[in-house]
Amino acid sequence: MNKKFVFLVFGILILGFVSSADFNSETVTGYVEGVGGEITKDIEFSEGNLVKGEIQFGDEEANVGKFVNSNMNDKEIIASNVEFSKDKTGSTFSFNKQNGSVEINGDKFENVKKDKEVGHPSFIKLDDEGKIEKADFETNDKGGVYVIDGTEFEVPPNSRVFYDKKNGIIINAKEGGKIVEPKAKEGYEGELQVVKINGKDVNLGNKLILESGMVKWENGELLTTEWDGNVNLNGISILGSNLLIDTSKRACDNCISFDFEDKILIINTNKDSIISFSKDNPFIDFEEGDLFDINTYKGTSLEIQNRDKENKYPLIEIKGTCELRNGDKIYEFLPDGKLFVNQGIHYYTGKDSSKFYTPSPVELYFSNLKVSDNANKHITIDNSGSVFLSSYDKSPVNYNKVTERYVENFVGKEFSFEEGVFEGSKNYILESATKYWKAISNSLSLEEQEFMNKDIKNYKDTSVRFVTDDTFENYTGYKNWFKSDELEFVDYAADRILLNPKEVIIRADSIVRNDDLAYYLAVYGYISEEEYYKLGQKKFDYEYVDKIQNSLNKKESNKIEGLDGLSVE
Amino acid sequence: MKKRGQLTIFIIVGIIILASIGLYFTFRSSIVKQEYTITDTSNVNRFVDDCIEQVGIEVIKQVSEGGGYYFSSEKSTSSGLAVYYSEGQSYVPTKEDIEDEISEFIKENLFFCTQNFVDFPDLDISQSEISVETSVEDENVNIEVNYPIRVTKGESSDLLRDFEKTIPVRVGTVYWMSKEIVQSSREDICLSCILDLSLENDLYVDMNDINDNEVMFMVRDENSKLNEENLEWVFVIDYE
């Protein structure tokens, strides 16, 4: 007969005694010792109940229902490798050892890291009736399925769980963890607890990824919480209270429905919400530096179709009132069918007002648009932020459509395009030039703008002419003739650009997107450095820029010193 | 045989070219002046009429592109565009202001077109002060010019005085639309209002940001041509 067997027999006897006889200090002490536990702080009893004390349990499972309340059955609560403490606020089981476990009415809390490992108290606190009042613990590498108040929920590995009666269950999921929909414990028919989930890149199922922020499962529905800040799902940031997050194309009056297969997003709201799009969203073409937010109100209904398969801009069908912030513009769709646009983005406190935002291309269909009945109610905003109303090809009204005349007004420099230059190249060049000057005028003070203009624009008085391949080759093919002409030939660079003090001639055919041209446009200040990086990705060589600028200042010289391979005598 | 035929053709063509050059130099002066050397007042009348039309078109074009002003208005942007609304204050010129502006600069510029009638050396032409009355209508601009001109040749003398020209450009419509745009878009740009107006009046509107606060509006009428170019009315709203 070994020692262990003796203790077991002794424990069973004690248990029988405890269950049948008085529940007091002696019986508890005997039982604890019998299961290999230890009383670490003196226990106190009052009116037959344990009211104070601390007990450390070991590997052996201890039936401790009566420790919580003498009227409970012993086996209602089973503990091992946890510390039990009791005071007037209730009973607490602390996970202070490896393999700690507490089973409450058959619902086991195991695979929990010990408190020293997680750096904070790790516990489950019960009230006098043995119901969980509060909990805070973190799962180990195995994760676990737990039940609190009839609600069964799965917690991914290495994730923290909080619970209190006010906030319900909160799972702080480990990055990359997967969460499934909580359900009722078998046989439980009561209301389910609210389960809130936060974390980074948490898989919520049905391709839904919680990138950051908090969502909640409530009554079988996945919802945003009540103003707990933004929740980021699949590249979309949502600030809205109790907005249903749906992936089954459900119709509802306050929801955001994701259809990842057809790339359709439906938003219906019955209260104010802000939906912000970011780089990895599958619905709007969003690039770094863009800003695309939608403010929705009661009765707003939006359907966003990506349409990339049709090679079209995303389409947004708008019903009701909403506010779209796209790039540096705010578009207001009002209940009376009016559509306003303003530059109020700079007063929008949610974003960095000093930053220059770029737009995402999109086609809008505002069914309430107050125009004559037979008018086309589509509004197109292209990649450069140009707005075309009614028709894209021949719009009767457009806003910030970049034309030669506009750029000339803006830049104060004559731009001309030879007939035959591709429309795409032309638009690209005009847009680049506009963006460059807009960036300057939006981000710098007047003094700084003046300085920039003086410093960068050595060719301030020149005009800029974009020519076709053929014309360009004619010029370069007859360099001597060109040089002897009244135009003083200064630079012939990379087969793309001809420079002289009076005119900049740039080859503007299909090769316009070439890195080299972008480089030269950037060097000479026709596009911004930022634009250049987007196009070229080549390192900007400031030494080289200085050389060019210094050489250009010596206009009496036909040769740019030090630019081997680029200068022409 | 073939070669001889070709030579003959070259000789004939050469003679024709030489003859043409000779004839040209002989009658050159009469070709150049053909239009205004006939000594009757109707040609002077036609000449002045043409000048009024030419100057009228140029002035209307300039005034339209200046938002109702020939030169920059007092309230204008740094690049000289007319500001129609700024800081709660409207600066839209009245129709009468525009009519006066057109009249004033037709009057100023007419002289540069008639050039003291130097193209009529055979006539003795004296002129008195010009006065111009312009009426801007929806569909056209009527220009009435009181330009007393006495044309004398030898003993005969004629007095020309009243000229009237109608330029078929929808300045009135474009101006009205510009006023409506200011009315509807003084706080924010009402895109739907502008679209509705443009569809209703068959006009085009281009808007461009000049900077964070100023937006340039260009109302374009592709049905009204001024020297083969569309009528364009340009103004700015300051959204500061």
Coordinates of N, CA and C in Angstrom, one line a residue, chain A residues 312-464:
Chain A
K312 N -13.3 49.1 -64.8 CA -14.0 50.4 -64.5 C -13.7 50.9 -63.1
Y313 N -13.9 52.2 -62.9 CA -13.7 52.7 -61.6 C -14.8 52.1 -60.7
P314 N -14.5 51.9 -59.4 CA -15.5 51.5 -58.5 C -16.8 52.4 -58.5
L315 N -17.9 51.8 -58.4 CA -19.2 52.5 -58.5 C -19.8 52.5 -57.1
I316 N -20.2 53.7 -56.7 CA -21.0 53.8 -55.4 C -22.4 54.4 -55.7
E317 N -23.3 53.6 -55.4 CA -24.7 54.1 -55.5 C -25.1 54.6 -54.1
I318 N -25.6 55.9 -54.2 CA -25.9 56.6 -52.9 C -27.4 56.9 -52.8
K319 N -27.9 56.5 -51.7 CA -29.3 56.9 -51.4 C -29.3 57.6 -50.1
G320 N -30.1 58.6 -49.9 CA -30.1 59.3 -48.7 C -28.9 60.3 -48.6
T321 N -28.7 60.7 -47.3 CA -27.7 61.7 -47.1 C -26.3 61.1 -46.7
C322 N -25.3 61.6 -47.3 CA -23.9 61.2 -46.8 C -22.9 62.2 -47.2
E323 N -21.8 62.0 -46.6 CA -20.6 63.0 -46.9 C -19.5 62.1 -47.3
L324 N -18.9 62.4 -48.4 CA -17.8 61.6 -48.9 C -16.5 62.5 -48.8
R325 N -15.5 62.1 -48.2 CA -14.2 62.8 -48.2 C -13.3 62.0 -49.1
N326 N -12.9 62.6 -50.2 CA -12.1 61.9 -51.1 C -10.9 62.9 -51.5
G327 N -9.7 62.5 -51.2 CA -8.6 63.4 -51.3 C -8.7 64.6 -50.4
D328 N -8.6 65.7 -51.0 CA -8.7 66.9 -50.2 C -10.1 67.6 -50.3
K329 N -11.1 66.8 -50.8 CA -12.4 67.4 -51.0 C -13.5 66.7 -50.2
I330 N -14.5 67.4 -49.8 CA -15.6 66.8 -49.1 C -16.8 67.0 -50.1
Y331 N -17.5 65.9 -50.4 CA -18.7 65.9 -51.2 C -19.9 65.7 -50.3
E332 N -20.8 66.6 -50.3 CA -22.0 66.4 -49.4 C -23.2 66.1 -50.2
F333 N -23.8 64.9 -50.0 CA -25.0 64.5 -50.7 C -26.2 64.8 -49.7
L334 N -27.0 65.7 -50.1 CA -28.0 66.2 -49.1 C -29.4 65.6 -49.4
P335 N -30.3 65.7 -48.4 CA -31.6 65.0 -48.5 C -32.4 65.7 -49.6
D336 N -32.2 67.0 -49.9 CA -32.9 67.6 -51.0 C -32.4 67.3 -52.4
G337 N -31.4 66.4 -52.5 CA -30.9 66.1 -53.8 C -29.8 66.9 -54.2
K338 N -29.4 67.9 -53.4 CA -28.3 68.7 -53.8 C -26.9 68.1 -53.5
L339 N -26.0 68.4 -54.3 CA -24.6 67.9 -54.1 C -23.7 69.0 -54.0
F340 N -23.0 69.2 -52.9 CA -22.0 70.2 -52.7 C -20.6 69.6 -52.6
V341 N -19.7 70.4 -53.0 CA -18.3 70.0 -52.7 C -17.5 71.2 -52.1
N342 N -16.6 70.9 -51.2 CA -15.8 72.0 -50.6 C -14.4 71.4 -50.3
Q343 N -13.6 72.3 -49.9 CA -12.2 72.0 -49.6 C -12.0 71.8 -48.1
G344 N -13.1 71.5 -47.4 CA -13.1 71.6 -45.9 C -12.2 70.5 -45.3
I345 N -11.6 69.7 -46.1 CA -10.8 68.6 -45.5 C -9.8 69.1 -44.5
H346 N -9.4 70.3 -44.8 CA -8.3 70.9 -43.9 C -8.8 71.3 -42.6
Y347 N -10.2 71.3 -42.5 CA -10.7 71.6 -41.1 C -11.3 70.3 -40.5
Y348 N -11.0 69.2 -41.1 CA -11.5 67.9 -40.6 C -10.5 67.4 -39.6
T349 N -11.0 67.4 -38.4 CA -10.0 67.1 -37.2 C -9.5 65.7 -37.2
G350 N -10.3 64.8 -37.8 CA -9.9 63.4 -37.8 C -8.6 63.1 -38.5
K351 N -8.1 64.0 -39.4 CA -7.0 63.7 -40.2 C -5.9 64.8 -40.0
D352 N -4.7 64.5 -40.4 CA -3.7 65.5 -40.3 C -4.0 66.6 -41.3
S353 N -4.3 67.8 -40.8 CA -4.8 68.9 -41.7 C -3.6 69.4 -42.5
S354 N -2.4 69.2 -42.1 CA -1.3 69.8 -42.9 C -0.9 68.9 -44.0
K355 N -1.4 67.7 -44.0 CA -1.0 66.7 -45.1 C -1.8 66.9 -46.3
F356 N -1.2 66.6 -47.4 CA -1.9 66.7 -48.7 C -2.4 65.4 -49.1
Y357 N -3.7 65.2 -49.2 CA -4.3 63.9 -49.5 C -4.6 63.8 -51.0
T358 N -4.5 62.6 -51.5 CA -4.8 62.4 -52.9 C -6.1 61.6 -53.0
P359 N -6.9 61.7 -54.1 CA -8.2 61.1 -54.1 C -8.1 59.6 -54.7
S360 N -9.1 58.9 -54.5 CA -9.3 57.6 -55.1 C -10.3 57.7 -56.2
P361 N -10.0 57.1 -57.3 CA -11.0 57.2 -58.5 C -12.3 56.4 -58.1
V362 N -13.4 57.0 -58.5 CA -14.6 56.4 -58.2 C -15.7 57.0 -59.0
E363 N -16.8 56.2 -59.3 CA -17.9 56.8 -60.0 C -19.1 56.7 -59.0
L364 N -19.8 57.8 -58.9 CA -20.9 57.9 -57.9 C -22.2 58.0 -58.7
Y365 N -23.2 57.3 -58.1 CA -24.5 57.5 -58.7 C -25.4 57.9 -57.5
F366 N -25.9 59.1 -57.6 CA -26.7 59.7 -56.6 C -28.1 59.7 -57.1
S367 N -28.9 58.8 -56.7 CA -30.3 58.6 -57.4 C -31.2 59.9 -57.1
N368 N -30.9 60.5 -55.9 CA -31.7 61.7 -55.6 C -31.2 63.0 -56.2
L369 N -30.2 62.9 -57.0 CA -29.5 64.1 -57.5 C -30.6 65.0 -58.1
K370 N -30.6 66.3 -57.7 CA -31.6 67.2 -58.1 C -31.2 67.9 -59.4
V371 N -31.5 67.2 -60.5 CA -31.3 67.7 -61.8 C -32.4 67.3 -62.7
S372 N -32.5 67.8 -63.9 CA -33.6 67.5 -64.8 C -33.7 65.9 -65.0
D373 N -34.9 65.5 -65.1 CA -35.2 64.0 -65.0 C -34.4 63.2 -66.0
N374 N -34.1 63.7 -67.2 CA -33.4 62.8 -68.1 C -31.9 62.9 -68.0
A375 N -31.4 63.7 -67.0 CA -30.0 63.9 -66.9 C -29.3 62.6 -66.3
N376 N -28.2 62.4 -66.8 CA -27.4 61.3 -66.2 C -26.9 61.7 -64.8
K377 N -27.2 60.9 -63.8 CA -26.9 61.3 -62.4 C -25.6 60.7 -61.9
H378 N -24.7 60.4 -62.8 CA -23.4 59.8 -62.4 C -22.4 60.9 -62.3
I379 N -21.5 60.8 -61.3 CA -20.4 61.7 -61.1 C -19.1 60.9 -61.1
T380 N -18.2 61.3 -61.9 CA -16.9 60.5 -61.9 C -15.8 61.3 -61.3
I381 N -15.1 60.7 -60.4 CA -13.9 61.4 -59.8 C -12.7 60.5 -60.2
D382 N -11.8 61.1 -61.0 CA -10.7 60.3 -61.5 C -9.5 60.3 -60.6
N383 N -8.5 59.6 -61.0 CA -7.3 59.4 -60.1 C -6.7 60.7 -59.7
S384 N -6.8 61.7 -60.6 CA -6.2 63.0 -60.3 C -7.1 63.9 -59.5
G385 N -8.3 63.5 -59.2 CA -9.2 64.3 -58.5 C -10.1 65.2 -59.3
S386 N -10.0 65.0 -60.6 CA -10.9 65.7 -61.5 C -12.3 65.1 -61.4
V387 N -13.3 66.0 -61.4 CA -14.7 65.6 -61.2 C -15.5 65.9 -62.4
F388 N -16.2 64.9 -62.9 CA -16.9 65.0 -64.1 C -18.4 64.7 -63.8
L389 N -19.3 65.6 -64.1 CA -20.7 65.4 -63.8 C -21.4 65.0 -65.0
S390 N -22.3 64.0 -64.8 CA -23.2 63.6 -65.9 C -22.6 62.7 -66.9
S391 N -21.5 63.2 -67.5 CA -20.8 62.3 -68.5 C -19.3 62.5 -68.3
Y392 N -18.6 61.4 -68.5 CA -17.2 61.4 -68.4 C -16.5 61.9 -69.6
D393 N -17.1 61.5 -70.8 CA -16.4 61.9 -72.0 C -16.7 63.4 -72.4
K394 N -17.9 63.8 -72.2 CA -18.2 65.2 -72.6 C -19.1 65.8 -71.5
S395 N -18.4 66.0 -70.4 CA -19.1 66.5 -69.2 C -19.5 67.9 -69.3
P396 N -20.8 68.3 -69.0 CA -21.2 69.7 -69.1 C -20.6 70.4 -67.9
V397 N -20.3 69.7 -66.8 CA -19.7 70.4 -65.7 C -18.6 69.6 -65.2
N398 N -17.4 70.2 -65.0 CA -16.3 69.4 -64.4 C -15.5 70.3 -63.5
Y399 N -14.9 69.7 -62.5 CA -14.2 70.4 -61.5 C -12.8 69.8 -61.4
N400 N -11.9 70.7 -61.6 CA -10.4 70.4 -61.5 C -10.0 69.5 -62.6
K401 N -10.7 69.5 -63.8 CA -10.2 68.8 -64.9 C -9.0 69.5 -65.4
V402 N -7.9 68.8 -65.5 CA -6.6 69.4 -65.8 C -6.5 69.7 -67.3
T403 N -6.5 70.9 -67.7 CA -6.4 71.3 -69.1 C -5.1 72.1 -69.2
E404 N -4.7 72.3 -70.5 CA -3.5 73.1 -70.7 C -3.6 74.5 -70.1
R405 N -4.8 75.0 -70.4 CA -5.1 76.4 -70.0 C -5.0 76.5 -68.4
Y406 N -5.6 75.5 -67.8 CA -5.6 75.5 -66.3 C -4.2 75.5 -65.8
V407 N -3.4 74.6 -66.4 CA -2.0 74.4 -65.9 C -1.3 75.7 -66.1
E408 N -1.5 76.3 -67.2 CA -0.8 77.5 -67.5 C -1.1 78.6 -66.5
N409 N -2.4 78.7 -66.2 CA -2.9 79.7 -65.2 C -2.2 79.4 -63.8
F410 N -2.2 78.1 -63.5 CA -1.7 77.7 -62.2 C -0.2 77.8 -62.1
V411 N 0.5 77.4 -63.1 CA 2.0 77.3 -63.1 C 2.6 78.6 -63.5
G412 N 1.9 79.3 -64.3 CA 2.4 80.6 -64.9 C 3.4 80.3 -65.9
K413 N 3.3 79.2 -66.6 CA 4.2 78.8 -67.7 C 3.5 78.3 -68.8
E414 N 3.9 78.6 -70.0 CA 3.1 78.2 -71.2 C 3.4 76.7 -71.5
F415 N 2.4 75.9 -71.5 CA 2.5 74.5 -71.8 C 1.9 74.3 -73.2
S416 N 2.6 73.6 -74.0 CA 2.0 73.2 -75.3 C 2.3 71.8 -75.7
F417 N 1.4 71.2 -76.4 CA 1.5 69.8 -76.8 C 1.4 69.8 -78.3
E418 N 2.4 69.1 -78.9 CA 2.3 68.9 -80.3 C 1.1 68.0 -80.7
E419 N 0.5 68.3 -81.8 CA -0.6 67.4 -82.3 C 0.0 66.0 -82.5
G420 N -0.6 65.1 -82.0 CA -0.1 63.7 -82.1 C 0.4 63.1 -80.8
V421 N 0.6 64.0 -79.8 CA 1.0 63.5 -78.5 C -0.2 62.7 -77.9
F422 N 0.1 61.5 -77.4 CA -1.0 60.7 -76.9 C -1.8 61.4 -75.8
E423 N -3.1 61.3 -75.8 CA -3.9 61.9 -74.8 C -3.5 61.5 -73.4
G424 N -3.2 60.2 -73.3 CA -2.8 59.7 -72.0 C -1.5 60.4 -71.5
S425 N -0.6 60.5 -72.4 CA 0.7 61.2 -72.0 C 0.4 62.6 -71.6
K426 N -0.5 63.3 -72.4 CA -0.8 64.7 -72.1 C -1.4 64.8 -70.7
N427 N -2.4 64.0 -70.5 CA -3.1 64.1 -69.2 C -2.1 63.8 -68.0
Y428 N -1.3 62.8 -68.3 CA -0.3 62.5 -67.2 C 0.6 63.7 -66.9
I429 N 1.1 64.3 -67.9 CA 2.0 65.4 -67.8 C 1.3 66.6 -67.1
L430 N 0.1 66.9 -67.5 CA -0.6 68.0 -66.9 C -1.0 67.7 -65.5
E431 N -1.4 66.5 -65.2 CA -1.7 66.1 -63.8 C -0.5 66.2 -62.9
S432 N 0.6 65.7 -63.5 CA 1.8 65.8 -62.7 C 2.2 67.2 -62.3
A433 N 2.2 68.0 -63.4 CA 2.6 69.4 -63.2 C 1.6 70.1 -62.1
T434 N 0.3 69.8 -62.3 CA -0.6 70.4 -61.3 C -0.4 69.9 -59.9
K435 N -0.2 68.6 -59.8 CA 0.0 68.1 -58.5 C 1.2 68.7 -57.8
Y436 N 2.3 68.9 -58.6 CA 3.5 69.5 -58.1 C 3.2 70.9 -57.5
W437 N 2.5 71.7 -58.3 CA 2.2 73.0 -57.9 C 1.2 73.1 -56.7
K438 N 0.3 72.2 -56.8 CA -0.7 72.1 -55.7 C 0.0 71.8 -54.4
A439 N 0.9 70.8 -54.5 CA 1.6 70.4 -53.3 C 2.4 71.6 -52.7
I440 N 3.0 72.3 -53.6 CA 3.7 73.5 -53.2 C 2.8 74.5 -52.5
S441 N 1.7 74.8 -53.2 CA 0.9 75.9 -52.7 C 0.1 75.5 -51.5
N442 N -0.1 74.2 -51.3 CA -0.9 73.7 -50.1 C 0.0 73.5 -48.9
S443 N 1.3 73.2 -49.1 CA 2.1 72.9 -48.0 C 3.1 73.9 -47.5
L444 N 3.3 74.9 -48.3 CA 4.3 75.9 -47.9 C 3.7 77.3 -47.7
S445 N 4.4 78.0 -46.9 CA 4.0 79.4 -46.7 C 4.3 80.2 -48.0
L446 N 3.7 81.4 -48.1 CA 4.0 82.2 -49.3 C 5.5 82.5 -49.5
E447 N 6.2 82.7 -48.4 CA 7.6 83.0 -48.5 C 8.3 81.7 -49.0
E448 N 7.9 80.6 -48.5 CA 8.5 79.4 -48.9 C 8.2 79.1 -50.4
Q449 N 7.0 79.4 -50.8 CA 6.6 79.1 -52.2 C 7.5 80.0 -53.1
E450 N 7.7 81.2 -52.7 CA 8.5 82.2 -53.5 C 9.9 81.6 -53.6
F451 N 10.4 81.2 -52.4 CA 11.8 80.6 -52.4 C 11.9 79.4 -53.3
M452 N 10.9 78.5 -53.2 CA 10.9 77.3 -54.1 C 10.9 77.7 -55.5
N453 N 10.0 78.7 -55.8 CA 9.9 79.1 -57.2 C 11.2 79.6 -57.8
K454 N 11.9 80.4 -56.9 CA 13.2 81.0 -57.3 C 14.2 79.9 -57.4
D455 N 14.2 79.1 -56.4 CA 15.3 78.1 -56.3 C 15.2 77.0 -57.3
I456 N 14.0 76.4 -57.4 CA 13.9 75.3 -58.3 C 13.7 75.7 -59.7
K457 N 12.9 76.7 -59.9 CA 12.6 77.0 -61.3 C 13.6 77.9 -62.0
N458 N 14.7 77.3 -62.3 CA 15.7 78.1 -63.1 C 15.1 78.5 -64.4
Y459 N 14.2 77.6 -64.8 CA 13.6 77.9 -66.2 C 12.3 78.6 -66.0
K460 N 12.2 79.5 -65.1 CA 11.0 80.2 -64.8 C 10.4 80.8 -66.1
D461 N 11.2 81.4 -66.9 CA 10.7 82.1 -68.1 C 10.6 81.3 -69.3
T462 N 10.9 80.0 -69.2 CA 10.8 79.2 -70.4 C 9.4 78.7 -70.5
S463 N 9.1 78.3 -71.7 CA 7.8 77.5 -72.0 C 8.2 76.1 -72.0
V464 N 7.2 75.3 -71.9 CA 7.4 73.8 -72.0 C 6.6 73.2 -73.1

